[in-house]
PDB file of N, CA, C and O in Angstrom:
ATOM      1  N   LEU A   1    -113.418 -21.751  -3.960  1.00 72.00           N
ATOM      2  CA  LEU A   1    -112.317 -21.779  -3.613  1.00 72.00           C
ATOM      3  C   LEU A   1    -112.329 -21.513  -2.016  1.00 72.00           C
ATOM      4  O   LEU A   1    -112.441 -20.193  -1.581  1.00 72.00           O
ATOM      5  N   GLU A   2    -112.097 -22.253  -0.902  1.00 77.00           N
ATOM      6  CA  GLU A   2    -112.598 -22.091   0.112  1.00 77.00           C
ATOM      7  C   GLU A   2    -111.358 -21.619   0.795  1.00 77.00           C
ATOM      8  O   GLU A   2    -111.350 -20.456   1.735  1.00 77.00           O
ATOM      9  N   ALA A   3    -110.028 -22.404   0.337  1.00 80.00           N
ATOM     10  CA  ALA A   3    -108.658 -22.045   0.993  1.00 80.00           C
ATOM     11  C   ALA A   3    -107.725 -22.748   0.213  1.00 80.00           C
ATOM     12  O   ALA A   3    -107.942 -23.815  -0.431  1.00 80.00           O
ATOM     13  N   GLY A   4    -106.170 -22.212   0.434  1.00 84.00           N
ATOM     14  CA  GLY A   4    -105.366 -22.849  -0.236  1.00 84.00           C
ATOM     15  C   GLY A   4    -105.486 -22.244  -1.954  1.00 84.00           C
ATOM     16  O   GLY A   4    -105.750 -21.456  -2.193  1.00 84.00           O
ATOM     17  N   GLU A   5    -104.628 -23.493  -2.736  1.00 88.00           N
ATOM     18  CA  GLU A   5    -104.545 -23.080  -4.102  1.00 88.00           C
ATOM     19  C   GLU A   5    -104.885 -24.445  -4.721  1.00 88.00           C
ATOM     20  O   GLU A   5    -104.932 -25.375  -4.427  1.00 88.00           O
ATOM     21  N   ILE A   6    -105.114 -24.089  -6.195  1.00 90.00           N
ATOM     22  CA  ILE A   6    -105.760 -25.098  -7.108  1.00 90.00           C
ATOM     23  C   ILE A   6    -104.785 -24.903  -8.392  1.00 90.00           C
ATOM     24  O   ILE A   6    -105.056 -23.856  -8.893  1.00 90.00           O
ATOM     25  N   ALA A   7    -104.303 -25.928  -9.141  1.00 92.00           N
ATOM     26  CA  ALA A   7    -103.809 -25.662 -10.259  1.00 92.00           C
ATOM     27  C   ALA A   7    -103.958 -26.437 -11.540  1.00 92.00           C
ATOM     28  O   ALA A   7    -104.415 -27.667 -11.128  1.00 92.00           O
ATOM     29  N   VAL A   8    -103.568 -26.225 -12.732  1.00 94.00           N
ATOM     30  CA  VAL A   8    -103.868 -27.067 -13.788  1.00 94.00           C
ATOM     31  C   VAL A   8    -103.019 -28.493 -13.589  1.00 94.00           C
ATOM     32  O   VAL A   8    -101.700 -28.228 -13.262  1.00 94.00           O
ATOM     33  N   ASN A   9    -103.609 -29.467 -13.850  1.00 92.00           N
ATOM     34  CA  ASN A   9    -103.085 -30.775 -13.872  1.00 92.00           C
ATOM     35  C   ASN A   9    -102.977 -31.392 -11.964  1.00 92.00           C
ATOM     36  O   ASN A   9    -102.375 -32.509 -12.037  1.00 92.00           O
ATOM     37  N   ASP A  10    -103.445 -30.629 -11.399  1.00 92.00           N
ATOM     38  CA  ASP A  10    -103.672 -31.268  -9.928  1.00 92.00           C
ATOM     39  C   ASP A  10    -104.844 -32.253 -10.013  1.00 92.00           C
ATOM     40  O   ASP A  10    -105.630 -32.219 -10.825  1.00 92.00           O
ATOM     41  N   LEU A  11    -104.390 -33.219  -9.155  1.00 93.00           N
ATOM     42  CA  LEU A  11    -105.693 -34.328  -9.106  1.00 93.00           C
ATOM     43  C   LEU A  11    -106.700 -33.824  -8.308  1.00 93.00           C
ATOM     44  O   LEU A  11    -106.482 -33.010  -6.968  1.00 93.00           O
ATOM     45  N   VAL A  12    -107.945 -34.047  -8.548  1.00 92.00           N
ATOM     46  CA  VAL A  12    -108.966 -33.525  -7.824  1.00 92.00           C
ATOM     47  C   VAL A  12    -109.868 -34.725  -7.375  1.00 92.00           C
ATOM     48  O   VAL A  12    -110.221 -35.794  -8.011  1.00 92.00           O
ATOM     49  N   ARG A  13    -110.300 -34.909  -5.925  1.00 92.00           N
ATOM     50  CA  ARG A  13    -111.037 -35.962  -5.347  1.00 92.00           C
ATOM     51  C   ARG A  13    -112.530 -35.321  -5.469  1.00 92.00           C
ATOM     52  O   ARG A  13    -112.749 -34.365  -4.671  1.00 92.00           O
ATOM     53  N   VAL A  14    -113.423 -36.166  -5.893  1.00 90.00           N
ATOM     54  CA  VAL A  14    -114.763 -35.558  -5.452  1.00 90.00           C
ATOM     55  C   VAL A  14    -115.634 -36.137  -4.566  1.00 90.00           C
ATOM     56  O   VAL A  14    -115.613 -37.284  -4.613  1.00 90.00           O
ATOM     57  N   ILE A  15    -116.053 -35.431  -3.859  1.00 92.00           N
ATOM     58  CA  ILE A  15    -116.746 -36.150  -2.407  1.00 92.00           C
ATOM     59  C   ILE A  15    -118.234 -35.898  -2.487  1.00 92.00           C
ATOM     60  O   ILE A  15    -118.813 -34.427  -2.570  1.00 92.00           O
ATOM     61  N   ARG A  16    -119.217 -36.623  -2.384  1.00 93.00           N
ATOM     62  CA  ARG A  16    -120.460 -36.500  -2.508  1.00 93.00           C
ATOM     63  C   ARG A  16    -120.924 -37.400  -1.094  1.00 93.00           C
ATOM     64  O   ARG A  16    -120.819 -38.310  -1.050  1.00 93.00           O
ATOM     65  N   ARG A  17    -121.619 -36.554  -0.426  1.00 92.00           N
ATOM     66  CA  ARG A  17    -122.217 -37.023   0.931  1.00 92.00           C
ATOM     67  C   ARG A  17    -121.287 -38.030   1.747  1.00 92.00           C
ATOM     68  O   ARG A  17    -121.437 -38.979   2.398  1.00 92.00           O
ATOM     69  N   GLU A  18    -120.103 -36.968   1.892  1.00 92.00           N
ATOM     70  CA  GLU A  18    -118.978 -37.617   3.122  1.00 92.00           C
ATOM     71  C   GLU A  18    -118.357 -38.693   2.382  1.00 92.00           C
ATOM     72  O   GLU A  18    -117.254 -39.311   2.883  1.00 92.00           O
ATOM     73  N   ALA A  19    -118.461 -38.885   1.038  1.00 93.00           N
ATOM     74  CA  ALA A  19    -117.886 -40.189   0.602  1.00 93.00           C
ATOM     75  C   ALA A  19    -116.980 -39.835  -0.717  1.00 93.00           C
ATOM     76  O   ALA A  19    -117.691 -39.132  -1.511  1.00 93.00           O
ATOM     77  N   GLU A  20    -115.598 -40.319  -0.935  1.00 93.00           N
ATOM     78  CA  GLU A  20    -115.154 -40.048  -2.259  1.00 93.00           C
ATOM     79  C   GLU A  20    -115.918 -40.890  -3.373  1.00 93.00           C
ATOM     80  O   GLU A  20    -115.744 -42.078  -3.293  1.00 93.00           O
ATOM     81  N   ILE A  21    -116.091 -40.451  -4.302  1.00 90.00           N
ATOM     82  CA  ILE A  21    -116.783 -40.852  -5.322  1.00 90.00           C
ATOM     83  C   ILE A  21    -116.136 -41.078  -6.681  1.00 90.00           C
ATOM     84  O   ILE A  21    -116.344 -41.972  -7.810  1.00 90.00           O
ATOM     85  N   ALA A  22    -115.038 -40.166  -6.974  1.00 90.00           N
ATOM     86  CA  ALA A  22    -114.214 -40.242  -8.148  1.00 90.00           C
ATOM     87  C   ALA A  22    -113.129 -39.560  -7.941  1.00 90.00           C
ATOM     88  O   ALA A  22    -112.981 -38.561  -7.205  1.00 90.00           O
ATOM     89  N   ARG A  23    -112.321 -39.581  -9.010  1.00 91.00           N
ATOM     90  CA  ARG A  23    -111.189 -38.565  -9.006  1.00 91.00           C
ATOM     91  C   ARG A  23    -110.762 -38.066 -10.475  1.00 91.00           C
ATOM     92  O   ARG A  23    -111.427 -38.891 -11.158  1.00 91.00           O
ATOM     93  N   GLY A  24    -110.285 -37.026 -10.690  1.00 90.00           N
ATOM     94  CA  GLY A  24    -109.943 -36.640 -11.948  1.00 90.00           C
ATOM     95  C   GLY A  24    -108.904 -35.374 -11.978  1.00 90.00           C
ATOM     96  O   GLY A  24    -108.066 -35.563 -11.048  1.00 90.00           O
ATOM     97  N   ARG A  25    -108.602 -35.058 -12.858  1.00 92.00           N
ATOM     98  CA  ARG A  25    -107.108 -34.264 -13.289  1.00 92.00           C
ATOM     99  C   ARG A  25    -107.804 -32.676 -13.549  1.00 92.00           C
ATOM    100  O   ARG A  25    -108.598 -32.800 -14.668  1.00 92.00           O
ATOM    101  N   VAL A  26    -107.567 -31.574 -13.062  1.00 93.00           N
ATOM    102  CA  VAL A  26    -107.909 -30.326 -13.392  1.00 93.00           C
ATOM    103  C   VAL A  26    -107.055 -30.082 -14.900  1.00 93.00           C
ATOM    104  O   VAL A  26    -105.937 -30.311 -15.313  1.00 93.00           O
ATOM    105  N   ARG A  27    -108.069 -29.556 -15.902  1.00 94.00           N
ATOM    106  CA  ARG A  27    -107.447 -29.546 -17.359  1.00 94.00           C
ATOM    107  C   ARG A  27    -107.583 -28.109 -17.683  1.00 94.00           C
ATOM    108  O   ARG A  27    -106.755 -27.374 -18.403  1.00 94.00           O
ATOM    109  N   GLU A  28    -108.148 -27.319 -16.994  1.00 95.00           N
ATOM    110  CA  GLU A  28    -108.375 -25.870 -17.211  1.00 95.00           C
ATOM    111  C   GLU A  28    -109.033 -25.145 -15.656  1.00 95.00           C
ATOM    112  O   GLU A  28    -109.958 -25.673 -15.710  1.00 95.00           O
ATOM    113  N   LEU A  29    -108.438 -23.987 -16.042  1.00 94.00           N
ATOM    114  CA  LEU A  29    -109.065 -22.931 -14.837  1.00 94.00           C
ATOM    115  C   LEU A  29    -109.316 -21.531 -15.532  1.00 94.00           C
ATOM    116  O   LEU A  29    -108.676 -21.175 -16.498  1.00 94.00           O
ATOM    117  N   GLN A  30    -110.551 -20.952 -15.138  1.00 93.00           N
ATOM    118  CA  GLN A  30    -110.778 -19.581 -15.469  1.00 93.00           C
ATOM    119  C   GLN A  30    -111.019 -18.835 -14.555  1.00 93.00           C
ATOM    120  O   GLN A  30    -111.625 -19.190 -13.226  1.00 93.00           O
ATOM    121  N   GLN A  31    -110.576 -17.322 -14.387  1.00 90.00           N
ATOM    122  CA  GLN A  31    -110.790 -16.610 -13.124  1.00 90.00           C
ATOM    123  C   GLN A  31    -111.261 -15.342 -14.227  1.00 90.00           C
ATOM    124  O   GLN A  31    -110.470 -14.802 -14.886  1.00 90.00           O
ATOM    125  N   ALA A  32    -112.453 -14.731 -13.887  1.00 87.00           N
ATOM    126  CA  ALA A  32    -112.849 -13.467 -14.474  1.00 87.00           C
ATOM    127  C   ALA A  32    -112.645 -13.567 -16.051  1.00 87.00           C
ATOM    128  O   ALA A  32    -112.349 -12.809 -16.652  1.00 87.00           O
ATOM    129  N   LYS A  33    -113.190 -14.989 -16.527  1.00 88.00           N
ATOM    130  CA  LYS A  33    -113.297 -15.089 -18.094  1.00 88.00           C
ATOM    131  C   LYS A  33    -111.781 -15.125 -18.717  1.00 88.00           C
ATOM    132  O   LYS A  33    -111.777 -15.380 -19.892  1.00 88.00           O
ATOM    133  N   ASN A  34    -110.636 -15.367 -17.592  1.00 92.00           N
ATOM    134  CA  ASN A  34    -109.512 -15.561 -18.230  1.00 92.00           C
ATOM    135  C   ASN A  34    -108.956 -16.717 -17.901  1.00 92.00           C
ATOM    136  O   ASN A  34    -109.169 -17.349 -16.980  1.00 92.00           O
ATOM    137  N   LYS A  35    -108.457 -17.697 -18.992  1.00 95.00           N
ATOM    138  CA  LYS A  35    -107.360 -18.785 -18.658  1.00 95.00           C
ATOM    139  C   LYS A  35    -106.483 -18.611 -17.624  1.00 95.00           C
ATOM    140  O   LYS A  35    -105.754 -17.724 -17.862  1.00 95.00           O
ATOM    141  N   VAL A  36    -106.283 -19.311 -16.450  1.00 94.00           N
ATOM    142  CA  VAL A  36    -104.890 -19.420 -15.657  1.00 94.00           C
ATOM    143  C   VAL A  36    -104.569 -20.272 -15.227  1.00 94.00           C
ATOM    144  O   VAL A  36    -105.205 -21.322 -15.455  1.00 94.00           O
ATOM    145  N   GLN A  37    -103.335 -20.569 -14.920  1.00 94.00           N
ATOM    146  CA  GLN A  37    -102.527 -21.966 -14.388  1.00 94.00           C
ATOM    147  C   GLN A  37    -102.830 -22.119 -13.195  1.00 94.00           C
ATOM    148  O   GLN A  37    -102.679 -22.931 -12.734  1.00 94.00           O
ATOM    149  N   ALA A  38    -103.264 -20.924 -12.242  1.00 92.00           N
ATOM    150  CA  ALA A  38    -103.541 -21.553 -10.889  1.00 92.00           C
ATOM    151  C   ALA A  38    -104.617 -20.607 -10.035  1.00 92.00           C
ATOM    152  O   ALA A  38    -104.571 -19.064 -10.566  1.00 92.00           O
ATOM    153  N   VAL A  39    -104.996 -20.718  -9.190  1.00 90.00           N
ATOM    154  CA  VAL A  39    -105.895 -19.938  -8.265  1.00 90.00           C
ATOM    155  C   VAL A  39    -105.682 -19.997  -6.784  1.00 90.00           C
ATOM    156  O   VAL A  39    -105.483 -21.129  -6.375  1.00 90.00           O
ATOM    157  N   LYS A  40    -105.411 -18.707  -6.248  1.00 88.00           N
ATOM    158  CA  LYS A  40    -105.080 -18.959  -4.794  1.00 88.00           C
ATOM    159  C   LYS A  40    -106.192 -18.492  -3.821  1.00 88.00           C
ATOM    160  O   LYS A  40    -106.502 -17.340  -4.372  1.00 88.00           O
ATOM    161  N   GLY A  41    -106.183 -18.596  -2.727  1.00 78.00           N
ATOM    162  CA  GLY A  41    -107.067 -17.994  -1.871  1.00 78.00           C
ATOM    163  C   GLY A  41    -108.557 -18.244  -1.876  1.00 78.00           C
ATOM    164  O   GLY A  41    -108.907 -19.175  -2.646  1.00 78.00           O
ATOM    165  N   GLU A  42    -109.568 -17.375  -1.337  1.00 76.00           N
ATOM    166  CA  GLU A  42    -111.041 -17.543  -1.512  1.00 76.00           C
ATOM    167  C   GLU A  42    -111.296 -16.700  -2.985  1.00 76.00           C
ATOM    168  O   GLU A  42    -110.918 -15.761  -3.063  1.00 76.00           O
ATOM    169  N   GLY A  43    -112.409 -17.469  -3.382  1.00 78.00           N
ATOM    170  CA  GLY A  43    -113.005 -16.737  -4.757  1.00 78.00           C
ATOM    171  C   GLY A  43    -113.679 -17.778  -5.691  1.00 78.00           C
ATOM    172  O   GLY A  43    -113.301 -18.817  -5.299  1.00 78.00           O
ATOM    173  N   LYS A  44    -114.330 -17.192  -6.732  1.00 85.00           N
ATOM    174  CA  LYS A  44    -115.018 -17.803  -7.513  1.00 85.00           C
ATOM    175  C   LYS A  44    -114.085 -18.228  -8.651  1.00 85.00           C
ATOM    176  O   LYS A  44    -113.328 -17.245  -9.110  1.00 85.00           O
ATOM    177  N   PHE A  45    -114.162 -19.233  -9.340  1.00 88.00           N
ATOM    178  CA  PHE A  45    -113.515 -19.500 -10.703  1.00 88.00           C
ATOM    179  C   PHE A  45    -114.098 -20.612 -11.186  1.00 88.00           C
ATOM    180  O   PHE A  45    -114.870 -21.210 -10.906  1.00 88.00           O
ATOM    181  N   GLY A  46    -113.977 -21.086 -12.813  1.00 89.00           N
ATOM    182  CA  GLY A  46    -114.399 -22.043 -13.592  1.00 89.00           C
ATOM    183  C   GLY A  46    -113.327 -23.309 -13.721  1.00 89.00           C
ATOM    184  O   GLY A  46    -112.060 -22.481 -13.436  1.00 89.00           O
ATOM    185  N   ILE A  47    -113.977 -24.280 -13.484  1.00 88.00           N
ATOM    186  CA  ILE A  47    -112.716 -25.147 -13.629  1.00 88.00           C
ATOM    187  C   ILE A  47    -113.337 -26.366 -14.768  1.00 88.00           C
ATOM    188  O   ILE A  47    -114.549 -26.597 -14.901  1.00 88.00           O
ATOM    189  N   MET A  48    -112.472 -27.055 -15.275  1.00 89.00           N
ATOM    190  CA  MET A  48    -112.879 -28.174 -16.188  1.00 89.00           C
ATOM    191  C   MET A  48    -111.862 -29.525 -15.842  1.00 89.00           C
ATOM    192  O   MET A  48    -110.607 -29.379 -15.901  1.00 89.00           O
ATOM    193  N   VAL A  49    -112.542 -30.593 -15.575  1.00 88.00           N
ATOM    194  CA  VAL A  49    -111.948 -31.547 -14.893  1.00 88.00           C
ATOM    195  C   VAL A  49    -111.904 -32.667 -15.721  1.00 88.00           C
ATOM    196  O   VAL A  49    -113.307 -33.116 -16.572  1.00 88.00           O
ATOM    197  N   GLU A  50    -111.045 -33.420 -15.948  1.00 88.00           N
ATOM    198  CA  GLU A  50    -111.003 -34.798 -16.967  1.00 88.00           C
ATOM    199  C   GLU A  50    -111.060 -35.740 -16.296  1.00 88.00           C
ATOM    200  O   GLU A  50    -110.483 -36.005 -15.504  1.00 88.00           O
ATOM    201  N   ALA A  51    -112.428 -36.354 -16.335  1.00 80.00           N
ATOM    202  CA  ALA A  51    -112.776 -37.809 -15.501  1.00 80.00           C
ATOM    203  C   ALA A  51    -114.051 -38.323 -16.107  1.00 80.00           C
ATOM    204  O   ALA A  51    -114.389 -37.964 -17.240  1.00 80.00           O
ATOM    205  N   LYS A  52    -114.172 -39.477 -15.591  1.00 81.00           N
ATOM    206  CA  LYS A  52    -114.948 -40.704 -16.046  1.00 81.00           C
ATOM    207  C   LYS A  52    -116.220 -40.649 -15.088  1.00 81.00           C
ATOM    208  O   LYS A  52    -116.742 -41.428 -14.692  1.00 81.00           O
ATOM    209  N   PHE A  53    -116.854 -39.260 -14.936  1.00 82.00           N
ATOM    210  CA  PHE A  53    -118.163 -39.412 -13.830  1.00 82.00           C
ATOM    211  C   PHE A  53    -118.860 -38.078 -14.081  1.00 82.00           C
ATOM    212  O   PHE A  53    -117.961 -37.109 -14.681  1.00 82.00           O
ATOM    213  N   ASP A  54    -119.643 -37.599 -13.589  1.00 82.00           N
ATOM    214  CA  ASP A  54    -120.831 -36.412 -13.821  1.00 82.00           C
ATOM    215  C   ASP A  54    -120.609 -35.960 -12.404  1.00 82.00           C
ATOM    216  O   ASP A  54    -120.597 -36.573 -11.221  1.00 82.00           O
ATOM    217  N   ILE A  55    -120.318 -34.560 -12.336  1.00 83.00           N
ATOM    218  CA  ILE A  55    -120.415 -33.819 -11.037  1.00 83.00           C
ATOM    219  C   ILE A  55    -121.511 -33.217 -10.794  1.00 83.00           C
ATOM    220  O   ILE A  55    -122.310 -32.696 -11.861  1.00 83.00           O
ATOM    221  N   ALA A  56    -122.365 -33.284  -9.698  1.00 86.00           N
ATOM    222  CA  ALA A  56    -123.496 -32.961  -9.591  1.00 86.00           C
ATOM    223  C   ALA A  56    -123.575 -31.728  -8.727  1.00 86.00           C
ATOM    224  O   ALA A  56    -122.645 -31.538  -7.731  1.00 86.00           O
ATOM    225  N   PRO A  57    -124.433 -30.890  -8.430  1.00 89.00           N
ATOM    226  CA  PRO A  57    -124.728 -29.710  -7.699  1.00 89.00           C
ATOM    227  C   PRO A  57    -124.763 -30.566  -6.052  1.00 89.00           C
ATOM    228  O   PRO A  57    -125.358 -31.357  -5.799  1.00 89.00           O
ATOM    229  N   GLY A  58    -123.908 -29.834  -5.289  1.00 89.00           N
ATOM    230  CA  GLY A  58    -123.398 -29.874  -4.030  1.00 89.00           C
ATOM    231  C   GLY A  58    -122.432 -30.828  -3.863  1.00 89.00           C
ATOM    232  O   GLY A  58    -122.038 -31.098  -2.420  1.00 89.00           O
ATOM    233  N   ASP A  59    -121.939 -31.616  -4.961  1.00 89.00           N
ATOM    234  CA  ASP A  59    -120.506 -32.049  -4.873  1.00 89.00           C
ATOM    235  C   ASP A  59    -119.628 -30.994  -4.329  1.00 89.00           C
ATOM    236  O   ASP A  59    -119.433 -30.041  -4.544  1.00 89.00           O
ATOM    237  N   HIS A  60    -118.495 -31.717  -3.421  1.00 89.00           N
ATOM    238  CA  HIS A  60    -117.385 -31.007  -3.051  1.00 89.00           C
ATOM    239  C   HIS A  60    -116.016 -31.547  -3.942  1.00 89.00           C
ATOM    240  O   HIS A  60    -115.960 -32.796  -4.365  1.00 89.00           O
ATOM    241  N   MET A  61    -115.345 -30.579  -4.139  1.00 87.00           N
ATOM    242  CA  MET A  61    -113.617 -30.996  -4.764  1.00 87.00           C
ATOM    243  C   MET A  61    -112.816 -30.838  -3.850  1.00 87.00           C
ATOM    244  O   MET A  61    -112.605 -29.708  -3.369  1.00 87.00           O
ATOM    245  N   GLU A  62    -112.060 -31.505  -3.599  1.00 88.00           N
ATOM    246  CA  GLU A  62    -110.632 -31.397  -2.925  1.00 88.00           C
ATOM    247  C   GLU A  62    -109.499 -31.673  -4.128  1.00 88.00           C
ATOM    248  O   GLU A  62    -109.368 -32.578  -4.469  1.00 88.00           O
ATOM    249  N   ALA A  63    -108.393 -30.504  -4.070  1.00 87.00           N
ATOM    250  CA  ALA A  63    -107.367 -30.659  -4.978  1.00 87.00           C
ATOM    251  C   ALA A  63    -106.037 -31.419  -4.058  1.00 87.00           C
ATOM    252  O   ALA A  63    -106.157 -31.177  -2.914  1.00 87.00           O
ATOM    253  N   VAL A  64    -105.633 -32.194  -4.903  1.00 84.00           N
ATOM    254  CA  VAL A  64    -104.398 -33.022  -4.284  1.00 84.00           C
ATOM    255  C   VAL A  64    -102.967 -33.081  -4.803  1.00 84.00           C
ATOM    256  O   VAL A  64    -103.058 -33.115  -5.940  1.00 84.00           O
ATOM    257  N   ARG A  65    -102.181 -32.390  -4.297  1.00 80.00           N
ATOM    258  CA  ARG A  65    -100.898 -32.449  -4.922  1.00 80.00           C
ATOM    259  C   ARG A  65     -99.773 -33.155  -4.370  1.00 80.00           C
ATOM    260  O   ARG A  65     -99.754 -33.090  -3.164  1.00 80.00           O
ATOM    261  N   THR A  66     -99.039 -34.080  -4.854  1.00 80.00           N
ATOM    262  CA  THR A  66     -97.987 -34.741  -4.270  1.00 80.00           C
ATOM    263  C   THR A  66     -96.626 -34.044  -4.525  1.00 80.00           C
ATOM    264  O   THR A  66     -96.438 -33.870  -5.633  1.00 80.00           O
ATOM    265  N   VAL A  67     -95.987 -33.759  -3.354  1.00 80.00           N
ATOM    266  CA  VAL A  67     -94.810 -33.344  -3.621  1.00 80.00           C
ATOM    267  C   VAL A  67     -93.608 -34.143  -3.176  1.00 80.00           C
ATOM    268  O   VAL A  67     -93.569 -34.459  -1.995  1.00 80.00           O
ATOM    269  N   THR A  68     -92.625 -34.501  -4.022  1.00 88.00           N
ATOM    270  CA  THR A  68     -91.479 -35.240  -3.618  1.00 88.00           C
ATOM    271  C   THR A  68     -90.262 -34.222  -3.478  1.00 88.00           C
ATOM    272  O   THR A  68     -89.870 -33.232  -3.774  1.00 88.00           O
ATOM    273  N   LYS A  69     -89.879 -34.738  -2.129  1.00 87.00           N
ATOM    274  CA  LYS A  69     -88.810 -34.096  -1.427  1.00 87.00           C
ATOM    275  C   LYS A  69     -87.325 -34.933  -1.385  1.00 87.00           C
ATOM    276  O   LYS A  69     -87.500 -35.748  -1.501  1.00 87.00           O
TER     277      LYS A  69
END
């Protein structure tokens, strides 16, 4: 995580070579081998994404959350 926050059920866009190739939903997050509901700030974590695509080394993911006011 470079900045911000990612949480379970967030929408994830997968970026490869500067183009969006797929979207999925975060199903599980782990930090220090513990399941968590959200990860904030910078750091390493594990992520399980529900989607119909394969994530390859070098792909970037962007979490997208829609907020209704």
